[in-house]
Structure formats: C-alpha cells, structure tokens
Amino acid sequence: MQDSGPATGWRTHRYTPPTPITPALSTLKPVTQPVPEIPPRFTDPRPVLLAGSIGFLIATIVVWLNDDWATARPICLMGLGVGLLGYTIFAIQRRGARRGDKGAQLGLD
C-alpha cells in the first residue's frame, strides 16, 4: 500500500464559526437606569396595621351585636389578635432600629 500524502476529503476541512450578527458584549453599553427610592408613605406599615385593626374591631362589634353571625366571632377575635401581634412586632423592631441593634429592620424610625 502506498502513502498518497496528506488525506483529502471531509476530514481535512477546518470548522470556521459564522460571524456574529450582533456586536460583541464588550462593545455594548449598559442600559440600566437609576432606580428611584420608594417614598416613605408607601413603606410605612403603620397605616396598614391601623386600618386592619380598625376594620376587625368594627367587624367584631357588628358580629357581637348580631346573634345570627355568632359563628364569625372567633374569626373577628383572631383578626384582632393578629393585628395586635403585628403591631407588637412592629413596635419591637422600631425600638430596636432606633437603638441601633444589629438585627433590627432598617427604615422603621
């Protein structure tokens, strides 16, 4: 058998990747814009806690005065309890934030 030199055919073809349609990532400029701060009136939990507690207080009074809705009394009482618990947790976190505790939430001043 004779050696006919370098092989020819499909095995000798080198793959060349296609040229990209979009420019390289290093030439692209970032499109991020600064995010504005959320106003304090939208992040303050006090109005939500107050509105929920007042709502459950009114519902509890209405349910207590009407004997037909006696089955809803435990739900109203639990709503008042959850509101009280939520405000207690908020007050503890706010006190810790004002003192500068490490584990306290930020922005509750």
Tab-separated table of N, CA and C in Angstrom:
chain	number	residue	atom	x	y	z
A	1	MET	N	0.815	-1.165	0.000
A	1	MET	CA	0.000	0.000	0.000
A	1	MET	C	0.871	1.244	0.000
A	2	GLN	N	0.547	2.172	-0.829
A	2	GLN	CA	1.330	3.383	-0.964
A	2	GLN	C	0.737	4.519	-0.169
A	3	ASP	N	1.638	5.371	0.336
A	3	ASP	CA	1.182	6.565	1.050
A	3	ASP	C	0.950	7.656	0.015
A	4	SER	N	-0.266	8.158	-0.048
A	4	SER	CA	-0.584	9.143	-1.075
A	4	SER	C	-0.467	10.576	-0.565
A	5	GLY	N	0.171	10.785	0.560
A	5	GLY	CA	0.356	12.130	1.074
A	5	GLY	C	-0.752	12.496	2.058
A	6	PRO	N	-0.974	13.779	2.280
A	6	PRO	CA	-1.987	14.206	3.240
A	6	PRO	C	-3.372	13.762	2.791
A	7	ALA	N	-4.185	13.449	3.792
A	7	ALA	CA	-5.534	12.975	3.498
A	7	ALA	C	-6.371	14.108	2.921
A	8	THR	N	-7.252	13.767	2.066
A	8	THR	CA	-8.138	14.756	1.456
A	8	THR	C	-9.567	14.355	1.752
A	9	GLY	N	-10.455	15.293	1.630
A	9	GLY	CA	-11.851	14.969	1.853
A	9	GLY	C	-12.424	15.722	3.049
A	10	TRP	N	-13.470	15.172	3.623
A	10	TRP	CA	-14.213	15.874	4.672
A	10	TRP	C	-13.457	15.977	5.992
A	11	ARG	N	-12.488	15.115	6.216
A	11	ARG	CA	-11.759	15.152	7.494
A	11	ARG	C	-10.727	16.265	7.556
A	12	THR	N	-10.356	16.807	6.470
A	12	THR	CA	-9.333	17.851	6.474
A	12	THR	C	-9.923	19.249	6.549
A	13	HIS	N	-11.225	19.380	6.450
A	13	HIS	CA	-11.858	20.697	6.488
A	13	HIS	C	-11.875	21.232	7.921
A	14	ARG	N	-11.459	22.455	8.097
A	14	ARG	CA	-11.482	23.093	9.410
A	14	ARG	C	-12.781	23.869	9.571
A	15	TYR	N	-13.354	23.789	10.763
A	15	TYR	CA	-14.606	24.495	11.047
A	15	TYR	C	-14.311	25.953	11.336
A	16	THR	N	-15.020	26.836	10.680
A	16	THR	CA	-14.928	28.261	10.983
A	16	THR	C	-16.313	28.718	11.431
A	17	PRO	N	-16.396	29.274	12.640
A	17	PRO	CA	-17.711	29.696	13.140
A	17	PRO	C	-18.238	30.864	12.315
A	18	PRO	N	-19.558	30.981	12.223
A	18	PRO	CA	-20.126	32.088	11.463
A	18	PRO	C	-19.866	33.417	12.168
A	19	THR	N	-19.850	34.475	11.420
A	19	THR	CA	-19.622	35.787	12.023
A	19	THR	C	-20.886	36.206	12.775
A	20	PRO	N	-20.732	36.767	13.974
A	20	PRO	CA	-21.912	37.135	14.762
A	20	PRO	C	-22.652	38.311	14.129
A	21	ILE	N	-23.968	38.288	14.272
A	21	ILE	CA	-24.796	39.359	13.738
A	21	ILE	C	-24.774	40.560	14.690
A	22	THR	N	-24.797	40.274	16.002
A	22	THR	CA	-24.773	41.342	16.995
A	22	THR	C	-23.333	41.645	17.375
A	23	PRO	N	-23.066	42.864	17.843
A	23	PRO	CA	-21.688	43.185	18.250
A	23	PRO	C	-21.301	42.404	19.506
A	24	ALA	N	-20.032	42.362	19.759
A	24	ALA	CA	-19.526	41.651	20.928
A	24	ALA	C	-20.054	42.303	22.196
A	25	LEU	N	-20.193	41.506	23.266
A	25	LEU	CA	-20.725	42.021	24.525
A	25	LEU	C	-19.861	43.130	25.108
A	26	SER	N	-18.578	43.099	24.808
A	26	SER	CA	-17.699	44.118	25.373
A	26	SER	C	-17.948	45.489	24.749
A	27	THR	N	-18.570	45.543	23.574
A	27	THR	CA	-18.824	46.836	22.950
A	27	THR	C	-20.194	47.396	23.312
A	28	LEU	N	-21.067	46.588	23.944
A	28	LEU	CA	-22.396	47.063	24.308
A	28	LEU	C	-22.318	47.946	25.550
A	29	LYS	N	-23.131	48.983	25.594
A	29	LYS	CA	-23.177	49.873	26.745
A	29	LYS	C	-24.314	49.438	27.661
A	30	PRO	N	-24.141	49.535	28.977
A	30	PRO	CA	-25.218	49.138	29.886
A	30	PRO	C	-26.424	50.073	29.728
A	31	VAL	N	-27.615	49.491	29.859
A	31	VAL	CA	-28.842	50.244	29.673
A	31	VAL	C	-29.545	50.481	31.010
A	32	THR	N	-28.912	50.153	32.114
A	32	THR	CA	-29.557	50.293	33.418
A	32	THR	C	-29.730	51.765	33.765
A	33	GLN	N	-30.858	52.035	34.381
A	33	GLN	CA	-31.150	53.384	34.829
A	33	GLN	C	-31.241	53.376	36.348
A	34	PRO	N	-30.945	54.493	36.978
A	34	PRO	CA	-31.038	54.514	38.442
A	34	PRO	C	-32.482	54.301	38.895
A	35	VAL	N	-32.640	53.505	39.927
A	35	VAL	CA	-33.963	53.207	40.469
A	35	VAL	C	-34.285	54.234	41.549
A	36	PRO	N	-35.416	54.925	41.419
A	36	PRO	CA	-35.735	55.928	42.445
A	36	PRO	C	-36.131	55.257	43.754
A	37	GLU	N	-35.920	55.975	44.843
A	37	GLU	CA	-36.302	55.447	46.155
A	37	GLU	C	-37.810	55.467	46.312
A	38	ILE	N	-38.333	54.482	47.037
A	38	ILE	CA	-39.761	54.423	47.298
A	38	ILE	C	-40.084	55.456	48.376
A	39	PRO	N	-41.125	56.263	48.166
A	39	PRO	CA	-41.472	57.269	49.183
A	39	PRO	C	-41.835	56.605	50.513
A	40	PRO	N	-41.498	57.236	51.633
A	40	PRO	CA	-41.776	56.660	52.949
A	40	PRO	C	-43.250	56.358	53.193
A	41	ARG	N	-44.151	57.101	52.569
A	41	ARG	CA	-45.577	56.848	52.803
A	41	ARG	C	-46.012	55.490	52.264
A	42	PHE	N	-45.255	54.942	51.300
A	42	PHE	CA	-45.584	53.624	50.764
A	42	PHE	C	-44.922	52.492	51.543
A	43	THR	N	-43.914	52.789	52.324
A	43	THR	CA	-43.206	51.751	53.066
A	43	THR	C	-43.534	51.746	54.552
A	44	ASP	N	-44.306	52.712	55.001
A	44	ASP	CA	-44.661	52.804	56.417
A	44	ASP	C	-45.757	51.783	56.742
A	45	PRO	N	-45.514	50.829	57.655
A	45	PRO	CA	-46.523	49.808	57.946
A	45	PRO	C	-47.635	50.280	58.892
A	46	ARG	N	-47.471	51.444	59.513
A	46	ARG	CA	-48.469	51.893	60.491
A	46	ARG	C	-49.870	52.071	59.926
A	47	PRO	N	-50.064	52.702	58.750
A	47	PRO	CA	-51.433	52.838	58.237
A	47	PRO	C	-52.101	51.500	57.939
A	48	VAL	N	-51.329	50.547	57.466
A	48	VAL	CA	-51.895	49.231	57.165
A	48	VAL	C	-52.309	48.526	58.452
A	49	LEU	N	-51.450	48.569	59.458
A	49	LEU	CA	-51.786	47.942	60.740
A	49	LEU	C	-52.995	48.623	61.378
A	50	LEU	N	-53.041	49.950	61.301
A	50	LEU	CA	-54.158	50.686	61.881
A	50	LEU	C	-55.470	50.387	61.153
A	51	ALA	N	-55.444	50.407	59.816
A	51	ALA	CA	-56.666	50.152	59.044
A	51	ALA	C	-57.173	48.726	59.271
A	52	GLY	N	-56.263	47.755	59.285
A	52	GLY	CA	-56.678	46.368	59.520
A	52	GLY	C	-57.254	46.171	60.912
A	53	SER	N	-56.611	46.776	61.901
A	53	SER	CA	-57.109	46.630	63.281
A	53	SER	C	-58.460	47.303	63.457
A	54	ILE	N	-58.627	48.486	62.895
A	54	ILE	CA	-59.918	49.171	62.992
A	54	ILE	C	-60.996	48.387	62.254
A	55	GLY	N	-60.654	47.842	61.106
A	55	GLY	CA	-61.619	47.028	60.363
A	55	GLY	C	-62.081	45.814	61.147
A	56	PHE	N	-61.144	45.117	61.762
A	56	PHE	CA	-61.523	43.945	62.557
A	56	PHE	C	-62.263	44.356	63.839
A	57	LEU	N	-61.941	45.511	64.394
A	57	LEU	CA	-62.668	45.983	65.569
A	57	LEU	C	-64.129	46.279	65.222
A	58	ILE	N	-64.355	46.951	64.116
A	58	ILE	CA	-65.732	47.226	63.677
A	58	ILE	C	-66.464	45.924	63.370
A	59	ALA	N	-65.791	45.003	62.681
A	59	ALA	CA	-66.431	43.722	62.372
A	59	ALA	C	-66.765	42.951	63.645
A	60	THR	N	-65.894	42.992	64.632
A	60	THR	CA	-66.146	42.291	65.889
A	60	THR	C	-67.360	42.884	66.601
A	61	ILE	N	-67.458	44.201	66.626
A	61	ILE	CA	-68.613	44.841	67.280
A	61	ILE	C	-69.906	44.472	66.559
A	62	VAL	N	-69.885	44.528	65.224
A	62	VAL	CA	-71.089	44.202	64.448
A	62	VAL	C	-71.488	42.746	64.662
A	63	VAL	N	-70.513	41.853	64.638
A	63	VAL	CA	-70.803	40.422	64.803
A	63	VAL	C	-71.292	40.136	66.220
A	64	TRP	N	-70.748	40.834	67.193
A	64	TRP	CA	-71.148	40.605	68.588
A	64	TRP	C	-72.577	41.073	68.857
A	65	LEU	N	-73.004	42.111	68.144
A	65	LEU	CA	-74.352	42.633	68.339
A	65	LEU	C	-75.419	41.833	67.590
A	66	ASN	N	-75.045	41.066	66.605
A	66	ASN	CA	-75.991	40.296	65.814
A	66	ASN	C	-75.794	38.812	66.111
A	67	ASP	N	-76.785	38.160	66.699
A	67	ASP	CA	-76.650	36.748	67.077
A	67	ASP	C	-76.637	35.811	65.874
A	68	ASP	N	-77.131	36.269	64.722
A	68	ASP	CA	-77.116	35.412	63.533
A	68	ASP	C	-75.692	35.149	63.037
A	69	TRP	N	-74.771	36.042	63.353
A	69	TRP	CA	-73.391	35.898	62.897
A	69	TRP	C	-72.472	35.410	64.014
A	70	ALA	N	-72.987	34.674	64.930
A	70	ALA	CA	-72.201	34.216	66.083
A	70	ALA	C	-71.041	33.313	65.668
A	71	THR	N	-71.173	32.626	64.537
A	71	THR	CA	-70.083	31.742	64.103
A	71	THR	C	-68.872	32.530	63.604
A	72	ALA	N	-69.051	33.809	63.300
A	72	ALA	CA	-67.939	34.635	62.809
A	72	ALA	C	-67.162	35.301	63.943
A	73	ARG	N	-67.634	35.176	65.169
A	73	ARG	CA	-66.955	35.826	66.298
A	73	ARG	C	-65.506	35.362	66.477
A	74	PRO	N	-65.238	34.056	66.420
A	74	PRO	CA	-63.827	33.647	66.579
A	74	PRO	C	-62.910	34.214	65.494
A	75	ILE	N	-63.426	34.347	64.278
A	75	ILE	CA	-62.607	34.898	63.194
A	75	ILE	C	-62.280	36.363	63.472
A	76	CYS	N	-63.275	37.109	63.915
A	76	CYS	CA	-63.037	38.518	64.224
A	76	CYS	C	-62.071	38.677	65.397
A	77	LEU	N	-62.216	37.845	66.403
A	77	LEU	CA	-61.299	37.914	67.540
A	77	LEU	C	-59.875	37.542	67.134
A	78	MET	N	-59.742	36.542	66.251
A	78	MET	CA	-58.401	36.186	65.768
A	78	MET	C	-57.812	37.308	64.918
A	79	GLY	N	-58.667	37.995	64.154
A	79	GLY	CA	-58.184	39.146	63.383
A	79	GLY	C	-57.653	40.238	64.289
A	80	LEU	N	-58.368	40.494	65.381
A	80	LEU	CA	-57.875	41.471	66.360
A	80	LEU	C	-56.562	41.008	66.980
A	81	GLY	N	-56.478	39.720	67.285
A	81	GLY	CA	-55.248	39.175	67.868
A	81	GLY	C	-54.070	39.266	66.916
A	82	VAL	N	-54.294	38.972	65.644
A	82	VAL	CA	-53.212	39.067	64.651
A	82	VAL	C	-52.778	40.523	64.471
A	83	GLY	N	-53.742	41.438	64.478
A	83	GLY	CA	-53.394	42.857	64.389
A	83	GLY	C	-52.570	43.316	65.574
A	84	LEU	N	-52.948	42.869	66.756
A	84	LEU	CA	-52.185	43.212	67.961
A	84	LEU	C	-50.783	42.612	67.912
A	85	LEU	N	-50.696	41.368	67.468
A	85	LEU	CA	-49.380	40.726	67.330
A	85	LEU	C	-48.517	41.462	66.309
A	86	GLY	N	-49.113	41.832	65.176
A	86	GLY	CA	-48.364	42.564	64.141
A	86	GLY	C	-47.854	43.893	64.644
A	87	TYR	N	-48.702	44.629	65.366
A	87	TYR	CA	-48.258	45.914	65.886
A	87	TYR	C	-47.190	45.735	66.958
A	88	THR	N	-47.305	44.690	67.763
A	88	THR	CA	-46.288	44.427	68.792
A	88	THR	C	-44.935	44.147	68.144
A	89	ILE	N	-44.931	43.312	67.106
A	89	ILE	CA	-43.671	43.017	66.404
A	89	ILE	C	-43.112	44.283	65.772
A	90	PHE	N	-43.978	45.089	65.171
A	90	PHE	CA	-43.539	46.352	64.581
A	90	PHE	C	-42.926	47.264	65.638
A	91	ALA	N	-43.574	47.380	66.782
A	91	ALA	CA	-43.072	48.261	67.840
A	91	ALA	C	-41.717	47.786	68.369
A	92	ILE	N	-41.560	46.469	68.511
A	92	ILE	CA	-40.272	45.930	68.982
A	92	ILE	C	-39.171	46.195	67.960
A	93	GLN	N	-39.479	45.979	66.673
A	93	GLN	CA	-38.485	46.227	65.628
A	93	GLN	C	-38.139	47.715	65.529
A	94	ARG	N	-39.137	48.575	65.677
A	94	ARG	CA	-38.876	50.015	65.609
A	94	ARG	C	-38.008	50.458	66.781
A	95	ARG	N	-38.294	49.923	67.966
A	95	ARG	CA	-37.471	50.271	69.132
A	95	ARG	C	-36.031	49.813	68.915
A	96	GLY	N	-35.855	48.613	68.361
A	96	GLY	CA	-34.509	48.131	68.077
A	96	GLY	C	-33.800	48.954	67.019
A	97	ALA	N	-34.547	49.402	66.006
A	97	ALA	CA	-33.944	50.229	64.958
A	97	ALA	C	-33.511	51.580	65.509
A	98	ARG	N	-34.302	52.136	66.407
A	98	ARG	CA	-33.937	53.425	66.997
A	98	ARG	C	-32.724	53.315	67.910
A	99	ARG	N	-32.570	52.156	68.554
A	99	ARG	CA	-31.401	51.942	69.417
A	99	ARG	C	-30.170	51.575	68.624
A	100	GLY	N	-30.351	51.128	67.371
A	100	GLY	CA	-29.217	50.745	66.542
A	100	GLY	C	-28.825	49.286	66.686
A	101	ASP	N	-29.764	48.426	67.077
A	101	ASP	CA	-29.465	46.999	67.196
A	101	ASP	C	-29.101	46.405	65.835
A	102	LYS	N	-28.232	45.376	65.841
A	102	LYS	CA	-27.787	44.750	64.601
A	102	LYS	C	-28.926	44.049	63.860
A	103	GLY	N	-29.766	43.317	64.570
A	103	GLY	CA	-30.783	42.520	63.922
A	103	GLY	C	-32.074	43.256	63.596
A	104	ALA	N	-32.139	44.539	63.886
A	104	ALA	CA	-33.371	45.304	63.652
A	104	ALA	C	-33.508	45.656	62.173
A	105	GLN	N	-34.740	45.821	61.747
A	105	GLN	CA	-35.010	46.220	60.373
A	105	GLN	C	-34.604	47.674	60.171
A	106	LEU	N	-34.336	48.020	58.932
A	106	LEU	CA	-33.939	49.385	58.608
A	106	LEU	C	-35.159	50.181	58.140
A	107	GLY	N	-35.157	51.462	58.416
A	107	GLY	CA	-36.194	52.349	57.912
A	107	GLY	C	-37.471	52.393	58.735
A	108	LEU	N	-37.444	51.954	59.969
A	108	LEU	CA	-38.644	51.975	60.807
A	108	LEU	C	-38.652	53.144	61.780
A	109	ASP	N	-37.793	54.107	61.568
A	109	ASP	CA	-37.687	55.229	62.520
A	109	ASP	C	-38.973	55.995	62.630
